Amino acid sequence: MPPSEPDRTDLEPAFDLFLPDPDATARLGAALGLALTAGDVVALTGDLGAGKSALSRAAIRARLGDPEAEVPSPTFTLVQTYETDDLEIWHVDLYRLDGRADAVELGLDEAFAEAASLIEWPDRLGPDLPRRALRIDIVHDGDGRRARIAAPAEWRNRIEEVLRDAA
Ligand SMILES: Nc1ncnc2c1ncn2[C@@H]1O[C@H](COP(=O)(O)OP(=O)(O)OP(=O)(O)O)[C@@H](O)[C@H]1O
Ligand SMILES: [Mg+2]
């Protein structure tokens, strides 16, 4: 019997960050937003109300350099796009996605190639989620949240910097 493929998460450093309040979530989001480059995919998991949109909003506002920028949740539109000086950002919420064919229709392949993508409910994509995605899972922890971050090779150096900046 061939040895089973090790779970990919075993191969990646996982970071664990307590976020005591919404400001802490926003700091992590802002640091992440400033670190994004074209082709990045960030997979944001966590229950309804965990803070996936809050983190994305902070990332987009930081990258736009506008702390007041309107960043609506893409719950109903599925996709909101933003043009920053040097990067297009796609903020995507796949909760209402019906099937994987819809993901193609949304133009996600192009976004994965050319933009930076922040994806809520990325499990809807199944194997179509790029393997290089940075994964951030947000869980409730008392009155706050905890972010569990799994970073593939592309992110290993950057994520430590992001966490330093968010502290
Ligand atoms: N670290 C934190 N501690 C406590 N509350 C927080 C923290 N971070 C964010 N919140 C709050 O949690 C809520 C998160 O809502 P948000 O819409 O971002 O959730 P979501 O994960 O995107 O949910 P959905 O799956 O419905 O899209 C907001 O009310 C926000 O103020
Ligand atoms: Mg959301």
mmCIF file of N, CA and C in Angstrom, residues 25-91:
data_model
loop_
_atom_site.group_PDB
_atom_site.id
_atom_site.type_symbol
_atom_site.label_atom_id
_atom_site.label_comp_id
_atom_site.label_asym_id
_atom_site.label_seq_id
_atom_site.Cartn_x
_atom_site.Cartn_y
_atom_site.Cartn_z
ATOM 1 N N THR A 25 -8.486 42.704 14.928
ATOM 2 C CA THR A 25 -8.811 42.116 13.616
ATOM 3 C C THR A 25 -8.440 43.101 12.511
ATOM 4 N N ALA A 26 -8.758 44.370 12.734
ATOM 5 C CA ALA A 26 -8.467 45.403 11.729
ATOM 6 C C ALA A 26 -6.955 45.563 11.546
ATOM 7 N N ARG A 27 -6.201 45.461 12.642
ATOM 8 C CA ARG A 27 -4.732 45.589 12.508
ATOM 9 C C ARG A 27 -4.162 44.445 11.680
ATOM 10 N N LEU A 28 -4.645 43.239 11.931
ATOM 11 C CA LEU A 28 -4.181 42.097 11.144
ATOM 12 C C LEU A 28 -4.570 42.292 9.670
ATOM 13 N N GLY A 29 -5.801 42.728 9.445
ATOM 14 C CA GLY A 29 -6.253 42.952 8.079
ATOM 15 C C GLY A 29 -5.421 44.010 7.376
ATOM 16 N N ALA A 30 -5.133 45.106 8.056
ATOM 17 C CA ALA A 30 -4.367 46.196 7.445
ATOM 18 C C ALA A 30 -2.957 45.727 7.095
ATOM 19 N N ALA A 31 -2.336 45.010 8.008
ATOM 20 C CA ALA A 31 -0.973 44.522 7.740
ATOM 21 C C ALA A 31 -0.984 43.564 6.555
ATOM 22 N N LEU A 32 -2.014 42.740 6.497
ATOM 23 C CA LEU A 32 -2.143 41.800 5.377
ATOM 24 C C LEU A 32 -2.354 42.552 4.062
ATOM 25 N N GLY A 33 -3.213 43.548 4.102
ATOM 26 C CA GLY A 33 -3.515 44.313 2.896
ATOM 27 C C GLY A 33 -2.271 44.955 2.299
ATOM 28 N N LEU A 34 -1.404 45.458 3.159
ATOM 29 C CA LEU A 34 -0.196 46.124 2.671
ATOM 30 C C LEU A 34 0.809 45.121 2.110
ATOM 31 N N ALA A 35 0.657 43.851 2.491
ATOM 32 C CA ALA A 35 1.605 42.822 2.034
ATOM 33 C C ALA A 35 1.175 42.143 0.734
ATOM 34 N N LEU A 36 -0.049 42.426 0.263
ATOM 35 C CA LEU A 36 -0.582 41.695 -0.890
ATOM 36 C C LEU A 36 0.144 42.044 -2.187
ATOM 37 N N THR A 37 0.292 41.036 -3.037
ATOM 38 C CA THR A 37 0.790 41.270 -4.394
ATOM 39 C C THR A 37 -0.103 40.504 -5.376
ATOM 40 N N ALA A 38 0.026 40.831 -6.658
ATOM 41 C CA ALA A 38 -0.800 40.202 -7.687
ATOM 42 C C ALA A 38 -0.589 38.688 -7.666
ATOM 43 N N GLY A 39 -1.681 37.961 -7.760
ATOM 44 C CA GLY A 39 -1.616 36.508 -7.755
ATOM 45 C C GLY A 39 -1.851 35.899 -6.379
ATOM 46 N N ASP A 40 -1.868 36.760 -5.348
ATOM 47 C CA ASP A 40 -2.123 36.237 -3.998
ATOM 48 C C ASP A 40 -3.580 35.807 -3.856
ATOM 49 N N VAL A 41 -3.775 34.729 -3.122
ATOM 50 C CA VAL A 41 -5.117 34.285 -2.764
ATOM 51 C C VAL A 41 -5.137 34.096 -1.255
ATOM 52 N N VAL A 42 -6.122 34.717 -0.603
ATOM 53 C CA VAL A 42 -6.270 34.546 0.839
ATOM 54 C C VAL A 42 -7.617 33.881 1.083
ATOM 55 N N ALA A 43 -7.594 32.701 1.682
ATOM 56 C CA ALA A 43 -8.806 31.936 1.950
ATOM 57 C C ALA A 43 -9.219 32.192 3.397
ATOM 58 N N LEU A 44 -10.383 32.811 3.572
ATOM 59 C CA LEU A 44 -10.851 33.201 4.905
ATOM 60 C C LEU A 44 -11.992 32.299 5.336
ATOM 61 N N THR A 45 -11.751 31.472 6.335
ATOM 62 C CA THR A 45 -12.805 30.597 6.833
ATOM 63 C C THR A 45 -13.195 31.016 8.250
ATOM 64 N N GLY A 46 -14.323 30.484 8.709
ATOM 65 C CA GLY A 46 -14.841 30.829 10.030
ATOM 66 C C GLY A 46 -16.347 30.990 9.930
ATOM 67 N N ASP A 47 -17.004 30.828 11.079
ATOM 68 C CA ASP A 47 -18.472 30.886 11.124
ATOM 69 C C ASP A 47 -19.010 32.226 10.642
ATOM 70 N N LEU A 48 -20.315 32.268 10.436
ATOM 71 C CA LEU A 48 -21.006 33.536 10.203
ATOM 72 C C LEU A 48 -20.641 34.492 11.337
ATOM 73 N N GLY A 49 -20.239 35.698 10.974
ATOM 74 C CA GLY A 49 -19.919 36.688 12.000
ATOM 75 C C GLY A 49 -18.561 36.520 12.644
ATOM 76 N N ALA A 50 -17.726 35.671 12.099
ATOM 77 C CA ALA A 50 -16.401 35.449 12.695
ATOM 78 C C ALA A 50 -15.509 36.680 12.525
ATOM 79 N N GLY A 51 -15.642 37.357 11.395
ATOM 80 C CA GLY A 51 -14.806 38.525 11.144
ATOM 81 C C GLY A 51 -14.080 38.483 9.811
ATOM 82 N N LYS A 52 -14.525 37.616 8.919
ATOM 83 C CA LYS A 52 -13.886 37.503 7.595
ATOM 84 C C LYS A 52 -14.023 38.808 6.808
ATOM 85 N N SER A 53 -15.231 39.372 6.830
ATOM 86 C CA SER A 53 -15.442 40.633 6.104
ATOM 87 C C SER A 53 -14.734 41.785 6.812
ATOM 88 N N ALA A 54 -14.750 41.766 8.139
ATOM 89 C CA ALA A 54 -14.088 42.840 8.892
ATOM 90 C C ALA A 54 -12.592 42.860 8.576
ATOM 91 N N LEU A 55 -11.993 41.689 8.507
ATOM 92 C CA LEU A 55 -10.569 41.599 8.195
ATOM 93 C C LEU A 55 -10.314 42.044 6.751
ATOM 94 N N SER A 56 -11.156 41.623 5.841
ATOM 95 C CA SER A 56 -11.007 42.002 4.431
ATOM 96 C C SER A 56 -11.151 43.508 4.261
ATOM 97 N N ARG A 57 -12.130 44.077 4.942
ATOM 98 C CA ARG A 57 -12.388 45.524 4.836
ATOM 99 C C ARG A 57 -11.150 46.309 5.270
ATOM 100 N N ALA A 58 -10.552 45.874 6.373
ATOM 101 C CA ALA A 58 -9.351 46.569 6.862
ATOM 102 C C ALA A 58 -8.205 46.424 5.877
ATOM 103 N N ALA A 59 -8.102 45.248 5.247
ATOM 104 C CA ALA A 59 -7.039 45.023 4.261
ATOM 105 C C ALA A 59 -7.220 45.966 3.072
ATOM 106 N N ILE A 60 -8.449 46.067 2.592
ATOM 107 C CA ILE A 60 -8.730 46.884 1.401
ATOM 108 C C ILE A 60 -8.546 48.371 1.717
ATOM 109 N N ARG A 61 -9.042 48.794 2.869
ATOM 110 C CA ARG A 61 -8.894 50.206 3.241
ATOM 111 C C ARG A 61 -7.425 50.583 3.381
ATOM 112 N N ALA A 62 -6.645 49.696 3.986
ATOM 113 C CA ALA A 62 -5.217 49.993 4.159
ATOM 114 C C ALA A 62 -4.541 50.105 2.804
ATOM 115 N N ARG A 63 -4.876 49.191 1.901
ATOM 116 C CA ARG A 63 -4.215 49.191 0.603
ATOM 117 C C ARG A 63 -4.653 50.384 -0.245
ATOM 118 N N LEU A 64 -5.916 50.803 -0.070
ATOM 119 C CA LEU A 64 -6.398 51.995 -0.760
ATOM 120 C C LEU A 64 -5.829 53.265 -0.125
ATOM 121 N N GLY A 65 -5.336 53.148 1.102
ATOM 122 C CA GLY A 65 -4.862 54.324 1.827
ATOM 123 C C GLY A 65 -6.010 55.218 2.243
ATOM 124 N N ASP A 66 -7.194 54.635 2.400
ATOM 125 C CA ASP A 66 -8.389 55.405 2.751
ATOM 126 C C ASP A 66 -9.154 54.667 3.850
ATOM 127 N N PRO A 67 -8.964 55.114 5.102
ATOM 128 C CA PRO A 67 -9.584 54.407 6.227
ATOM 129 C C PRO A 67 -11.108 54.482 6.236
ATOM 130 N N GLU A 68 -11.668 55.360 5.398
ATOM 131 C CA GLU A 68 -13.118 55.519 5.372
ATOM 132 C C GLU A 68 -13.758 54.862 4.153
ATOM 133 N N ALA A 69 -12.942 54.266 3.297
ATOM 134 C CA ALA A 69 -13.464 53.760 2.028
ATOM 135 C C ALA A 69 -14.645 52.817 2.258
ATOM 136 N N GLU A 70 -15.629 52.950 1.383
ATOM 137 C CA GLU A 70 -16.813 52.097 1.434
ATOM 138 C C GLU A 70 -16.408 50.689 0.996
ATOM 139 N N VAL A 71 -16.532 49.715 1.881
ATOM 140 C CA VAL A 71 -16.190 48.332 1.528
ATOM 141 C C VAL A 71 -17.341 47.437 1.981
ATOM 142 N N PRO A 72 -18.396 47.367 1.164
ATOM 143 C CA PRO A 72 -19.558 46.572 1.542
ATOM 144 C C PRO A 72 -19.254 45.079 1.513
ATOM 145 N N SER A 73 -19.944 44.322 2.352
ATOM 146 C CA SER A 73 -19.785 42.871 2.299
ATOM 147 C C SER A 73 -20.291 42.350 0.957
ATOM 148 N N PRO A 74 -19.544 41.463 0.321
ATOM 149 C CA PRO A 74 -20.007 40.923 -0.966
ATOM 150 C C PRO A 74 -21.011 39.774 -0.822
ATOM 151 N N THR A 75 -21.725 39.740 0.277
ATOM 152 C CA THR A 75 -22.656 38.639 0.535
ATOM 153 C C THR A 75 -23.618 38.421 -0.637
ATOM 154 N N PHE A 76 -24.166 39.489 -1.175
ATOM 155 C CA PHE A 76 -25.173 39.343 -2.229
ATOM 156 C C PHE A 76 -24.592 39.510 -3.625
ATOM 157 N N THR A 77 -23.587 40.378 -3.761
ATOM 158 C CA THR A 77 -22.976 40.602 -5.076
ATOM 159 C C THR A 77 -21.970 39.499 -5.411
ATOM 160 N N LEU A 78 -21.558 38.744 -4.429
ATOM 161 C CA LEU A 78 -20.517 37.701 -4.505
ATOM 162 C C LEU A 78 -19.113 38.275 -4.707
ATOM 163 N N VAL A 79 -18.996 39.313 -5.522
ATOM 164 C CA VAL A 79 -17.668 39.896 -5.767
ATOM 165 C C VAL A 79 -17.737 41.405 -5.682
ATOM 166 N N GLN A 80 -16.781 42.001 -5.007
ATOM 167 C CA GLN A 80 -16.546 43.440 -5.076
ATOM 168 C C GLN A 80 -15.087 43.610 -5.482
ATOM 169 N N THR A 81 -14.826 44.489 -6.452
ATOM 170 C CA THR A 81 -13.436 44.687 -6.857
ATOM 171 C C THR A 81 -12.992 46.100 -6.520
ATOM 172 N N TYR A 82 -11.705 46.231 -6.268
ATOM 173 C CA TYR A 82 -11.112 47.516 -5.877
ATOM 174 C C TYR A 82 -9.836 47.730 -6.671
ATOM 175 N N GLU A 83 -9.643 48.955 -7.143
ATOM 176 C CA GLU A 83 -8.412 49.322 -7.842
ATOM 177 C C GLU A 83 -7.570 50.151 -6.894
ATOM 178 N N THR A 84 -6.428 49.649 -6.519
ATOM 179 C CA THR A 84 -5.504 50.476 -5.751
ATOM 180 C C THR A 84 -4.434 50.959 -6.734
ATOM 181 N N ASP A 85 -3.489 51.750 -6.267
ATOM 182 C CA ASP A 85 -2.463 52.312 -7.163
ATOM 183 C C ASP A 85 -1.785 51.231 -7.987
ATOM 184 N N ASP A 86 -1.474 50.121 -7.350
ATOM 185 C CA ASP A 86 -0.628 49.125 -8.024
ATOM 186 C C ASP A 86 -1.220 47.723 -8.009
ATOM 187 N N LEU A 87 -2.467 47.594 -7.593
ATOM 188 C CA LEU A 87 -3.007 46.244 -7.428
ATOM 189 C C LEU A 87 -4.520 46.260 -7.507
ATOM 190 N N GLU A 88 -5.072 45.272 -8.207
ATOM 191 C CA GLU A 88 -6.515 45.066 -8.166
ATOM 192 C C GLU A 88 -6.804 44.056 -7.060
ATOM 193 N N ILE A 89 -7.807 44.334 -6.251
ATOM 194 C CA ILE A 89 -8.186 43.406 -5.180
ATOM 195 C C ILE A 89 -9.617 42.938 -5.420
ATOM 196 N N TRP A 90 -9.802 41.634 -5.363
ATOM 197 C CA TRP A 90 -11.146 41.061 -5.430
ATOM 198 C C TRP A 90 -11.535 40.595 -4.030
ATOM 199 N N HIS A 91 -12.665 41.081 -3.554
ATOM 200 C CA HIS A 91 -13.228 40.607 -2.289
ATOM 201 C C HIS A 91 -14.444 39.754 -2.641
#
